[in-house]
Amino acid sequence: MNTFNGITPDAMWLLAENRFHDSKAFYEEHKARIKAEVLDPLRMLAADLSGDMLKIDPQIVVSPTTNNTVSRIRRDNRYSKDKSMYRENVWIAFMRDKKAWDCLPGFFADMSLKESVYGMGFYAATPRLMQTLRAMLDEDPAPFVKALKKARGAGFALEGDKYARPKKEGLPTLVDELYNRKMWSFEKTTNDPAFFGSSALTDTLREAFRALAPMYKLIIAGVERELEERD
């Protein structure tokens, strides 16, 4: 079975050029190369990581051809002000079935020539879920603090807008960091093309996702609790 050996900077330049031309004719002319040098390697990367992801959560979708596990080159611009047809970034993302859950955290690596970002978090989190997570923090903050320390120890920054008016004041620093945000995302950023340029990316992501797994499991517990309370 083939394994991921990297995506070359030349292949990523081709994606950027395709985005610049934003032309179906240009894309069709280079489609075979984009598939061979970008999409196929991404699918190999997803396959290489699939066993590790299922150990974290057996409900995570690992198929590279479903659930947007591997990004498409053609953008869905129906609801966007940006009507360009093609993207210059690509990603892999691991989460549960998006059709069965309306708010999910996911593990991701988003790559482009400008920068690459990887980690775990939400594309968008509902206020109701964040309220449930705050209730869990009220009940027992220790597991969240431990998971946050593990994420930060692995070099991940906690991202997410803070409320203009805190939900609660006087909290310990690490609890406050989580409690008073509208959303949680744990991210690491690099602009080094070597990040996606070799097979080393597989181990980098494997170690990163393992470090973020404790926080992921706490968030998933919140997702399931919020769904139960809603029913």
mmCIF file of C-alpha atoms in Angstrom:
data_model
loop_
_atom_site.group_PDB
_atom_site.id
_atom_site.type_symbol
_atom_site.label_atom_id
_atom_site.label_comp_id
_atom_site.label_asym_id
_atom_site.label_seq_id
_atom_site.Cartn_x
_atom_site.Cartn_y
_atom_site.Cartn_z
ATOM 1 C CA MET A 1 0.000 0.000 0.000
ATOM 2 C CA ASN A 2 1.288 3.469 -0.859
ATOM 3 C CA THR A 3 2.141 5.841 1.969
ATOM 4 C CA PHE A 4 2.444 9.604 2.164
ATOM 5 C CA ASN A 5 5.829 10.945 1.036
ATOM 6 C CA GLY A 6 5.096 14.642 0.989
ATOM 7 C CA ILE A 7 3.700 17.293 -1.348
ATOM 8 C CA THR A 8 6.293 19.269 -3.267
ATOM 9 C CA PRO A 9 6.419 23.080 -3.254
ATOM 10 C CA ASP A 10 6.060 22.898 -7.056
ATOM 11 C CA ALA A 11 2.723 21.122 -6.640
ATOM 12 C CA MET A 12 1.549 23.773 -4.200
ATOM 13 C CA TRP A 13 2.696 26.480 -6.601
ATOM 14 C CA LEU A 14 0.515 24.855 -9.231
ATOM 15 C CA LEU A 15 -2.452 25.144 -6.868
ATOM 16 C CA ALA A 16 -1.677 28.823 -6.345
ATOM 17 C CA GLU A 17 -1.380 29.335 -10.096
ATOM 18 C CA ASN A 18 -4.683 27.544 -10.629
ATOM 19 C CA ARG A 19 -6.279 29.852 -8.066
ATOM 20 C CA PHE A 20 -4.756 32.874 -9.823
ATOM 21 C CA HIS A 21 -6.108 31.900 -13.242
ATOM 22 C CA ASP A 22 -9.459 30.810 -11.748
ATOM 23 C CA SER A 23 -10.244 29.189 -15.063
ATOM 24 C CA LYS A 24 -11.943 25.874 -15.758
ATOM 25 C CA ALA A 25 -9.810 25.515 -18.885
ATOM 26 C CA PHE A 26 -6.588 25.946 -16.882
ATOM 27 C CA TYR A 27 -7.799 23.518 -14.238
ATOM 28 C CA GLU A 28 -8.801 20.858 -16.763
ATOM 29 C CA GLU A 29 -5.406 21.179 -18.440
ATOM 30 C CA HIS A 30 -3.620 20.525 -15.128
ATOM 31 C CA LYS A 31 -6.205 18.330 -13.415
ATOM 32 C CA ALA A 32 -4.263 15.083 -13.773
ATOM 33 C CA ARG A 33 -1.133 16.580 -12.239
ATOM 34 C CA ILE A 34 -3.069 18.185 -9.377
ATOM 35 C CA LYS A 35 -4.666 14.830 -8.611
ATOM 36 C CA ALA A 36 -1.388 12.919 -8.776
ATOM 37 C CA GLU A 37 0.744 15.418 -6.854
ATOM 38 C CA VAL A 38 -1.719 16.900 -4.356
ATOM 39 C CA LEU A 39 -4.976 14.978 -3.909
ATOM 40 C CA ASP A 40 -3.581 11.453 -4.076
ATOM 41 C CA PRO A 41 -0.844 12.214 -1.489
ATOM 42 C CA LEU A 42 -3.437 13.797 0.812
ATOM 43 C CA ARG A 43 -5.555 10.665 0.597
ATOM 44 C CA MET A 44 -2.486 8.590 1.445
ATOM 45 C CA LEU A 45 -1.839 10.844 4.440
ATOM 46 C CA ALA A 46 -5.416 10.387 5.639
ATOM 47 C CA ALA A 47 -5.084 6.620 5.230
ATOM 48 C CA ASP A 48 -1.787 6.570 7.140
ATOM 49 C CA LEU A 49 -3.428 8.357 10.076
ATOM 50 C CA SER A 50 -6.728 6.490 10.035
ATOM 51 C CA GLY A 51 -5.798 3.856 12.629
ATOM 52 C CA ASP A 52 -4.587 6.489 15.086
ATOM 53 C CA MET A 53 -7.765 8.533 14.655
ATOM 54 C CA LEU A 54 -10.016 5.538 15.293
ATOM 55 C CA LYS A 55 -8.123 4.837 18.512
ATOM 56 C CA ILE A 56 -8.979 8.367 19.662
ATOM 57 C CA ASP A 57 -12.637 8.053 18.637
ATOM 58 C CA PRO A 58 -14.089 5.015 16.837
ATOM 59 C CA GLN A 59 -16.830 7.257 15.413
ATOM 60 C CA ILE A 60 -14.428 9.489 13.506
ATOM 61 C CA VAL A 61 -14.865 9.184 9.733
ATOM 62 C CA VAL A 62 -11.528 8.246 8.178
ATOM 63 C CA SER A 63 -12.512 7.597 4.561
ATOM 64 C CA PRO A 64 -10.576 10.118 2.437
ATOM 65 C CA THR A 65 -13.430 10.418 -0.058
ATOM 66 C CA THR A 66 -16.300 11.244 2.335
ATOM 67 C CA ASN A 67 -17.161 13.803 5.048
ATOM 68 C CA ASN A 68 -14.674 16.305 3.547
ATOM 69 C CA THR A 69 -11.834 14.324 5.109
ATOM 70 C CA VAL A 70 -9.729 15.501 2.173
ATOM 71 C CA SER A 71 -10.543 18.876 0.672
ATOM 72 C CA ARG A 72 -11.644 19.415 -2.886
ATOM 73 C CA ILE A 73 -9.891 21.846 -5.197
ATOM 74 C CA ARG A 74 -13.167 23.319 -6.423
ATOM 75 C CA ARG A 75 -14.654 25.711 -3.882
ATOM 76 C CA ASP A 76 -18.296 25.702 -2.832
ATOM 77 C CA ASN A 77 -18.887 29.432 -3.258
ATOM 78 C CA ARG A 78 -22.689 29.424 -3.213
ATOM 79 C CA TYR A 79 -22.863 31.194 0.142
ATOM 80 C CA SER A 80 -19.646 33.172 -0.040
ATOM 81 C CA LYS A 81 -18.912 36.697 -1.205
ATOM 82 C CA ASP A 82 -15.729 35.302 -2.737
ATOM 83 C CA LYS A 83 -16.916 33.733 -5.986
ATOM 84 C CA SER A 84 -13.546 32.366 -7.078
ATOM 85 C CA MET A 85 -13.854 28.762 -8.236
ATOM 86 C CA TYR A 86 -10.623 27.222 -6.939
ATOM 87 C CA ARG A 87 -8.649 27.190 -3.711
ATOM 88 C CA GLU A 88 -4.909 27.414 -3.178
ATOM 89 C CA ASN A 89 -5.003 25.620 0.166
ATOM 90 C CA VAL A 90 -5.817 21.990 0.875
ATOM 91 C CA TRP A 91 -6.581 20.118 4.061
ATOM 92 C CA ILE A 92 -7.282 16.872 5.794
ATOM 93 C CA ALA A 93 -9.875 16.893 8.580
ATOM 94 C CA PHE A 94 -11.019 14.108 10.876
ATOM 95 C CA MET A 95 -14.356 14.298 12.660
ATOM 96 C CA ARG A 96 -17.536 12.336 13.195
ATOM 97 C CA ASP A 97 -20.191 12.193 10.464
ATOM 98 C CA LYS A 98 -21.212 15.802 9.856
ATOM 99 C CA LYS A 99 -24.644 14.715 8.629
ATOM 100 C CA ALA A 100 -25.438 13.076 11.963
ATOM 101 C CA TRP A 101 -24.104 15.814 14.265
ATOM 102 C CA ASP A 102 -24.737 19.529 13.982
ATOM 103 C CA CYS A 103 -21.718 20.784 15.936
ATOM 104 C CA LEU A 104 -18.475 18.843 16.089
ATOM 105 C CA PRO A 105 -14.819 19.362 16.901
ATOM 106 C CA GLY A 106 -12.316 17.980 14.437
ATOM 107 C CA PHE A 107 -8.610 17.358 13.950
ATOM 108 C CA PHE A 108 -7.167 19.159 10.943
ATOM 109 C CA ALA A 109 -4.136 20.203 8.924
ATOM 110 C CA ASP A 110 -4.676 23.047 6.451
ATOM 111 C CA MET A 111 -1.781 23.627 4.058
ATOM 112 C CA SER A 112 -0.765 26.291 1.566
ATOM 113 C CA LEU A 113 2.377 28.062 0.399
ATOM 114 C CA LYS A 114 1.515 31.060 2.575
ATOM 115 C CA GLU A 115 1.159 29.088 5.798
ATOM 116 C CA SER A 116 0.024 25.806 7.237
ATOM 117 C CA VAL A 117 -2.144 25.455 10.340
ATOM 118 C CA TYR A 118 -2.886 22.247 12.208
ATOM 119 C CA GLY A 119 -4.585 21.230 15.397
ATOM 120 C CA MET A 120 -8.073 20.536 16.731
ATOM 121 C CA GLY A 121 -11.167 22.648 17.177
ATOM 122 C CA PHE A 122 -14.406 23.881 15.663
ATOM 123 C CA TYR A 123 -15.243 25.502 12.374
ATOM 124 C CA ALA A 124 -18.144 26.962 14.351
ATOM 125 C CA ALA A 125 -19.432 26.129 17.828
ATOM 126 C CA THR A 126 -23.009 26.777 18.894
ATOM 127 C CA PRO A 127 -23.651 28.974 21.950
ATOM 128 C CA ARG A 128 -25.656 26.112 23.433
ATOM 129 C CA LEU A 129 -22.698 23.727 23.257
ATOM 130 C CA MET A 130 -20.365 26.301 24.775
ATOM 131 C CA GLN A 131 -22.888 26.743 27.596
ATOM 132 C CA THR A 132 -22.737 22.989 28.205
ATOM 133 C CA LEU A 133 -18.934 23.049 28.250
ATOM 134 C CA ARG A 134 -19.000 25.913 30.757
ATOM 135 C CA ALA A 135 -21.333 23.855 32.954
ATOM 136 C CA MET A 136 -18.834 20.997 32.806
ATOM 137 C CA LEU A 137 -16.067 23.405 33.792
ATOM 138 C CA ASP A 138 -18.164 24.548 36.746
ATOM 139 C CA GLU A 139 -18.635 20.946 37.861
ATOM 140 C CA ASP A 140 -15.017 19.807 37.518
ATOM 141 C CA PRO A 141 -12.390 22.029 35.878
ATOM 142 C CA ALA A 142 -9.456 19.694 36.639
ATOM 143 C CA PRO A 143 -9.693 17.490 33.509
ATOM 144 C CA PHE A 144 -9.950 20.571 31.287
ATOM 145 C CA VAL A 145 -6.957 22.226 32.924
ATOM 146 C CA LYS A 146 -4.930 19.036 32.535
ATOM 147 C CA ALA A 147 -5.911 18.727 28.863
ATOM 148 C CA LEU A 148 -5.129 22.408 28.220
ATOM 149 C CA LYS A 149 -1.693 22.023 29.808
ATOM 150 C CA LYS A 150 -1.007 18.980 27.616
ATOM 151 C CA ALA A 151 -2.031 20.886 24.478
ATOM 152 C CA ARG A 152 0.102 23.873 25.380
ATOM 153 C CA GLY A 153 2.994 21.615 26.322
ATOM 154 C CA ALA A 154 2.878 20.302 22.761
ATOM 155 C CA GLY A 155 3.062 23.865 21.440
ATOM 156 C CA PHE A 156 -0.602 24.521 20.640
ATOM 157 C CA ALA A 157 -2.122 27.939 21.186
ATOM 158 C CA LEU A 158 -5.709 28.259 22.371
ATOM 159 C CA GLU A 159 -7.633 30.394 19.886
ATOM 160 C CA GLY A 160 -11.181 31.739 19.896
ATOM 161 C CA ASP A 161 -12.737 35.148 20.449
ATOM 162 C CA LYS A 162 -13.339 36.122 24.054
ATOM 163 C CA TYR A 163 -16.639 37.546 25.222
ATOM 164 C CA ALA A 164 -16.592 41.332 25.532
ATOM 165 C CA ARG A 165 -18.262 40.853 28.913
ATOM 166 C CA PRO A 166 -16.907 37.735 30.673
ATOM 167 C CA LYS A 167 -19.413 35.054 31.562
ATOM 168 C CA LYS A 168 -17.712 34.743 34.940
ATOM 169 C CA GLU A 169 -14.899 36.672 36.619
ATOM 170 C CA GLY A 170 -12.340 35.747 39.232
ATOM 171 C CA LEU A 171 -11.553 32.335 37.755
ATOM 172 C CA PRO A 172 -8.093 30.703 37.863
ATOM 173 C CA THR A 173 -6.108 31.741 34.792
ATOM 174 C CA LEU A 174 -6.331 28.492 32.825
ATOM 175 C CA VAL A 175 -10.010 28.006 33.602
ATOM 176 C CA ASP A 176 -10.701 31.601 32.549
ATOM 177 C CA GLU A 177 -8.895 30.978 29.261
ATOM 178 C CA LEU A 178 -11.486 28.338 28.399
ATOM 179 C CA TYR A 179 -14.551 29.633 30.190
ATOM 180 C CA ASN A 180 -14.755 33.069 28.625
ATOM 181 C CA ARG A 181 -14.277 32.188 24.953
ATOM 182 C CA LYS A 182 -16.997 31.895 22.325
ATOM 183 C CA MET A 183 -15.220 28.952 20.724
ATOM 184 C CA TRP A 184 -12.156 26.774 21.277
ATOM 185 C CA SER A 185 -9.491 25.937 18.731
ATOM 186 C CA PHE A 186 -6.007 24.602 19.446
ATOM 187 C CA GLU A 187 -3.632 25.568 16.662
ATOM 188 C CA LYS A 188 -0.035 25.594 15.566
ATOM 189 C CA THR A 189 1.106 27.595 12.531
ATOM 190 C CA THR A 190 4.141 27.330 10.265
ATOM 191 C CA ASN A 191 5.174 28.938 6.969
ATOM 192 C CA ASP A 192 7.887 26.365 6.282
ATOM 193 C CA PRO A 193 7.207 24.353 3.073
ATOM 194 C CA ALA A 194 9.118 21.482 4.660
ATOM 195 C CA PHE A 195 6.035 20.950 6.846
ATOM 196 C CA PHE A 196 4.134 19.252 4.016
ATOM 197 C CA GLY A 197 7.164 18.303 1.933
ATOM 198 C CA SER A 198 8.072 14.900 3.367
ATOM 199 C CA SER A 199 6.782 11.764 5.041
ATOM 200 C CA ALA A 200 7.707 13.326 8.402
ATOM 201 C CA LEU A 201 4.317 15.072 8.344
ATOM 202 C CA THR A 202 2.622 11.785 9.217
ATOM 203 C CA ASP A 203 4.476 11.481 12.521
ATOM 204 C CA THR A 204 4.116 15.219 13.217
ATOM 205 C CA LEU A 205 0.337 15.010 12.929
ATOM 206 C CA ARG A 206 0.120 11.691 14.755
ATOM 207 C CA GLU A 207 1.928 13.129 17.774
ATOM 208 C CA ALA A 208 -0.025 16.393 17.591
ATOM 209 C CA PHE A 209 -3.416 14.714 17.495
ATOM 210 C CA ARG A 210 -2.502 12.417 20.380
ATOM 211 C CA ALA A 211 -1.563 15.458 22.470
ATOM 212 C CA LEU A 212 -4.918 17.065 21.665
ATOM 213 C CA ALA A 213 -6.960 13.898 22.213
ATOM 214 C CA PRO A 214 -7.736 14.529 25.925
ATOM 215 C CA MET A 215 -9.329 17.893 25.125
ATOM 216 C CA TYR A 216 -11.138 16.413 22.134
ATOM 217 C CA LYS A 217 -12.681 13.715 24.320
ATOM 218 C CA LEU A 218 -13.896 16.288 26.842
ATOM 219 C CA ILE A 219 -15.489 18.341 24.073
ATOM 220 C CA ILE A 220 -17.130 15.248 22.583
ATOM 221 C CA ALA A 221 -18.545 14.461 26.024
ATOM 222 C CA GLY A 222 -20.026 17.942 25.954
ATOM 223 C CA VAL A 223 -21.440 17.420 22.456
ATOM 224 C CA GLU A 224 -23.151 14.203 23.561
ATOM 225 C CA ARG A 225 -24.433 15.765 26.780
ATOM 226 C CA GLU A 226 -25.856 18.778 24.965
ATOM 227 C CA LEU A 227 -27.653 16.478 22.538
ATOM 228 C CA GLU A 228 -29.142 14.445 25.400
ATOM 229 C CA GLU A 229 -30.315 17.588 27.168
ATOM 230 C CA ARG A 230 -31.852 18.873 23.944
ATOM 231 C CA ASP A 231 -33.845 15.640 23.495
#
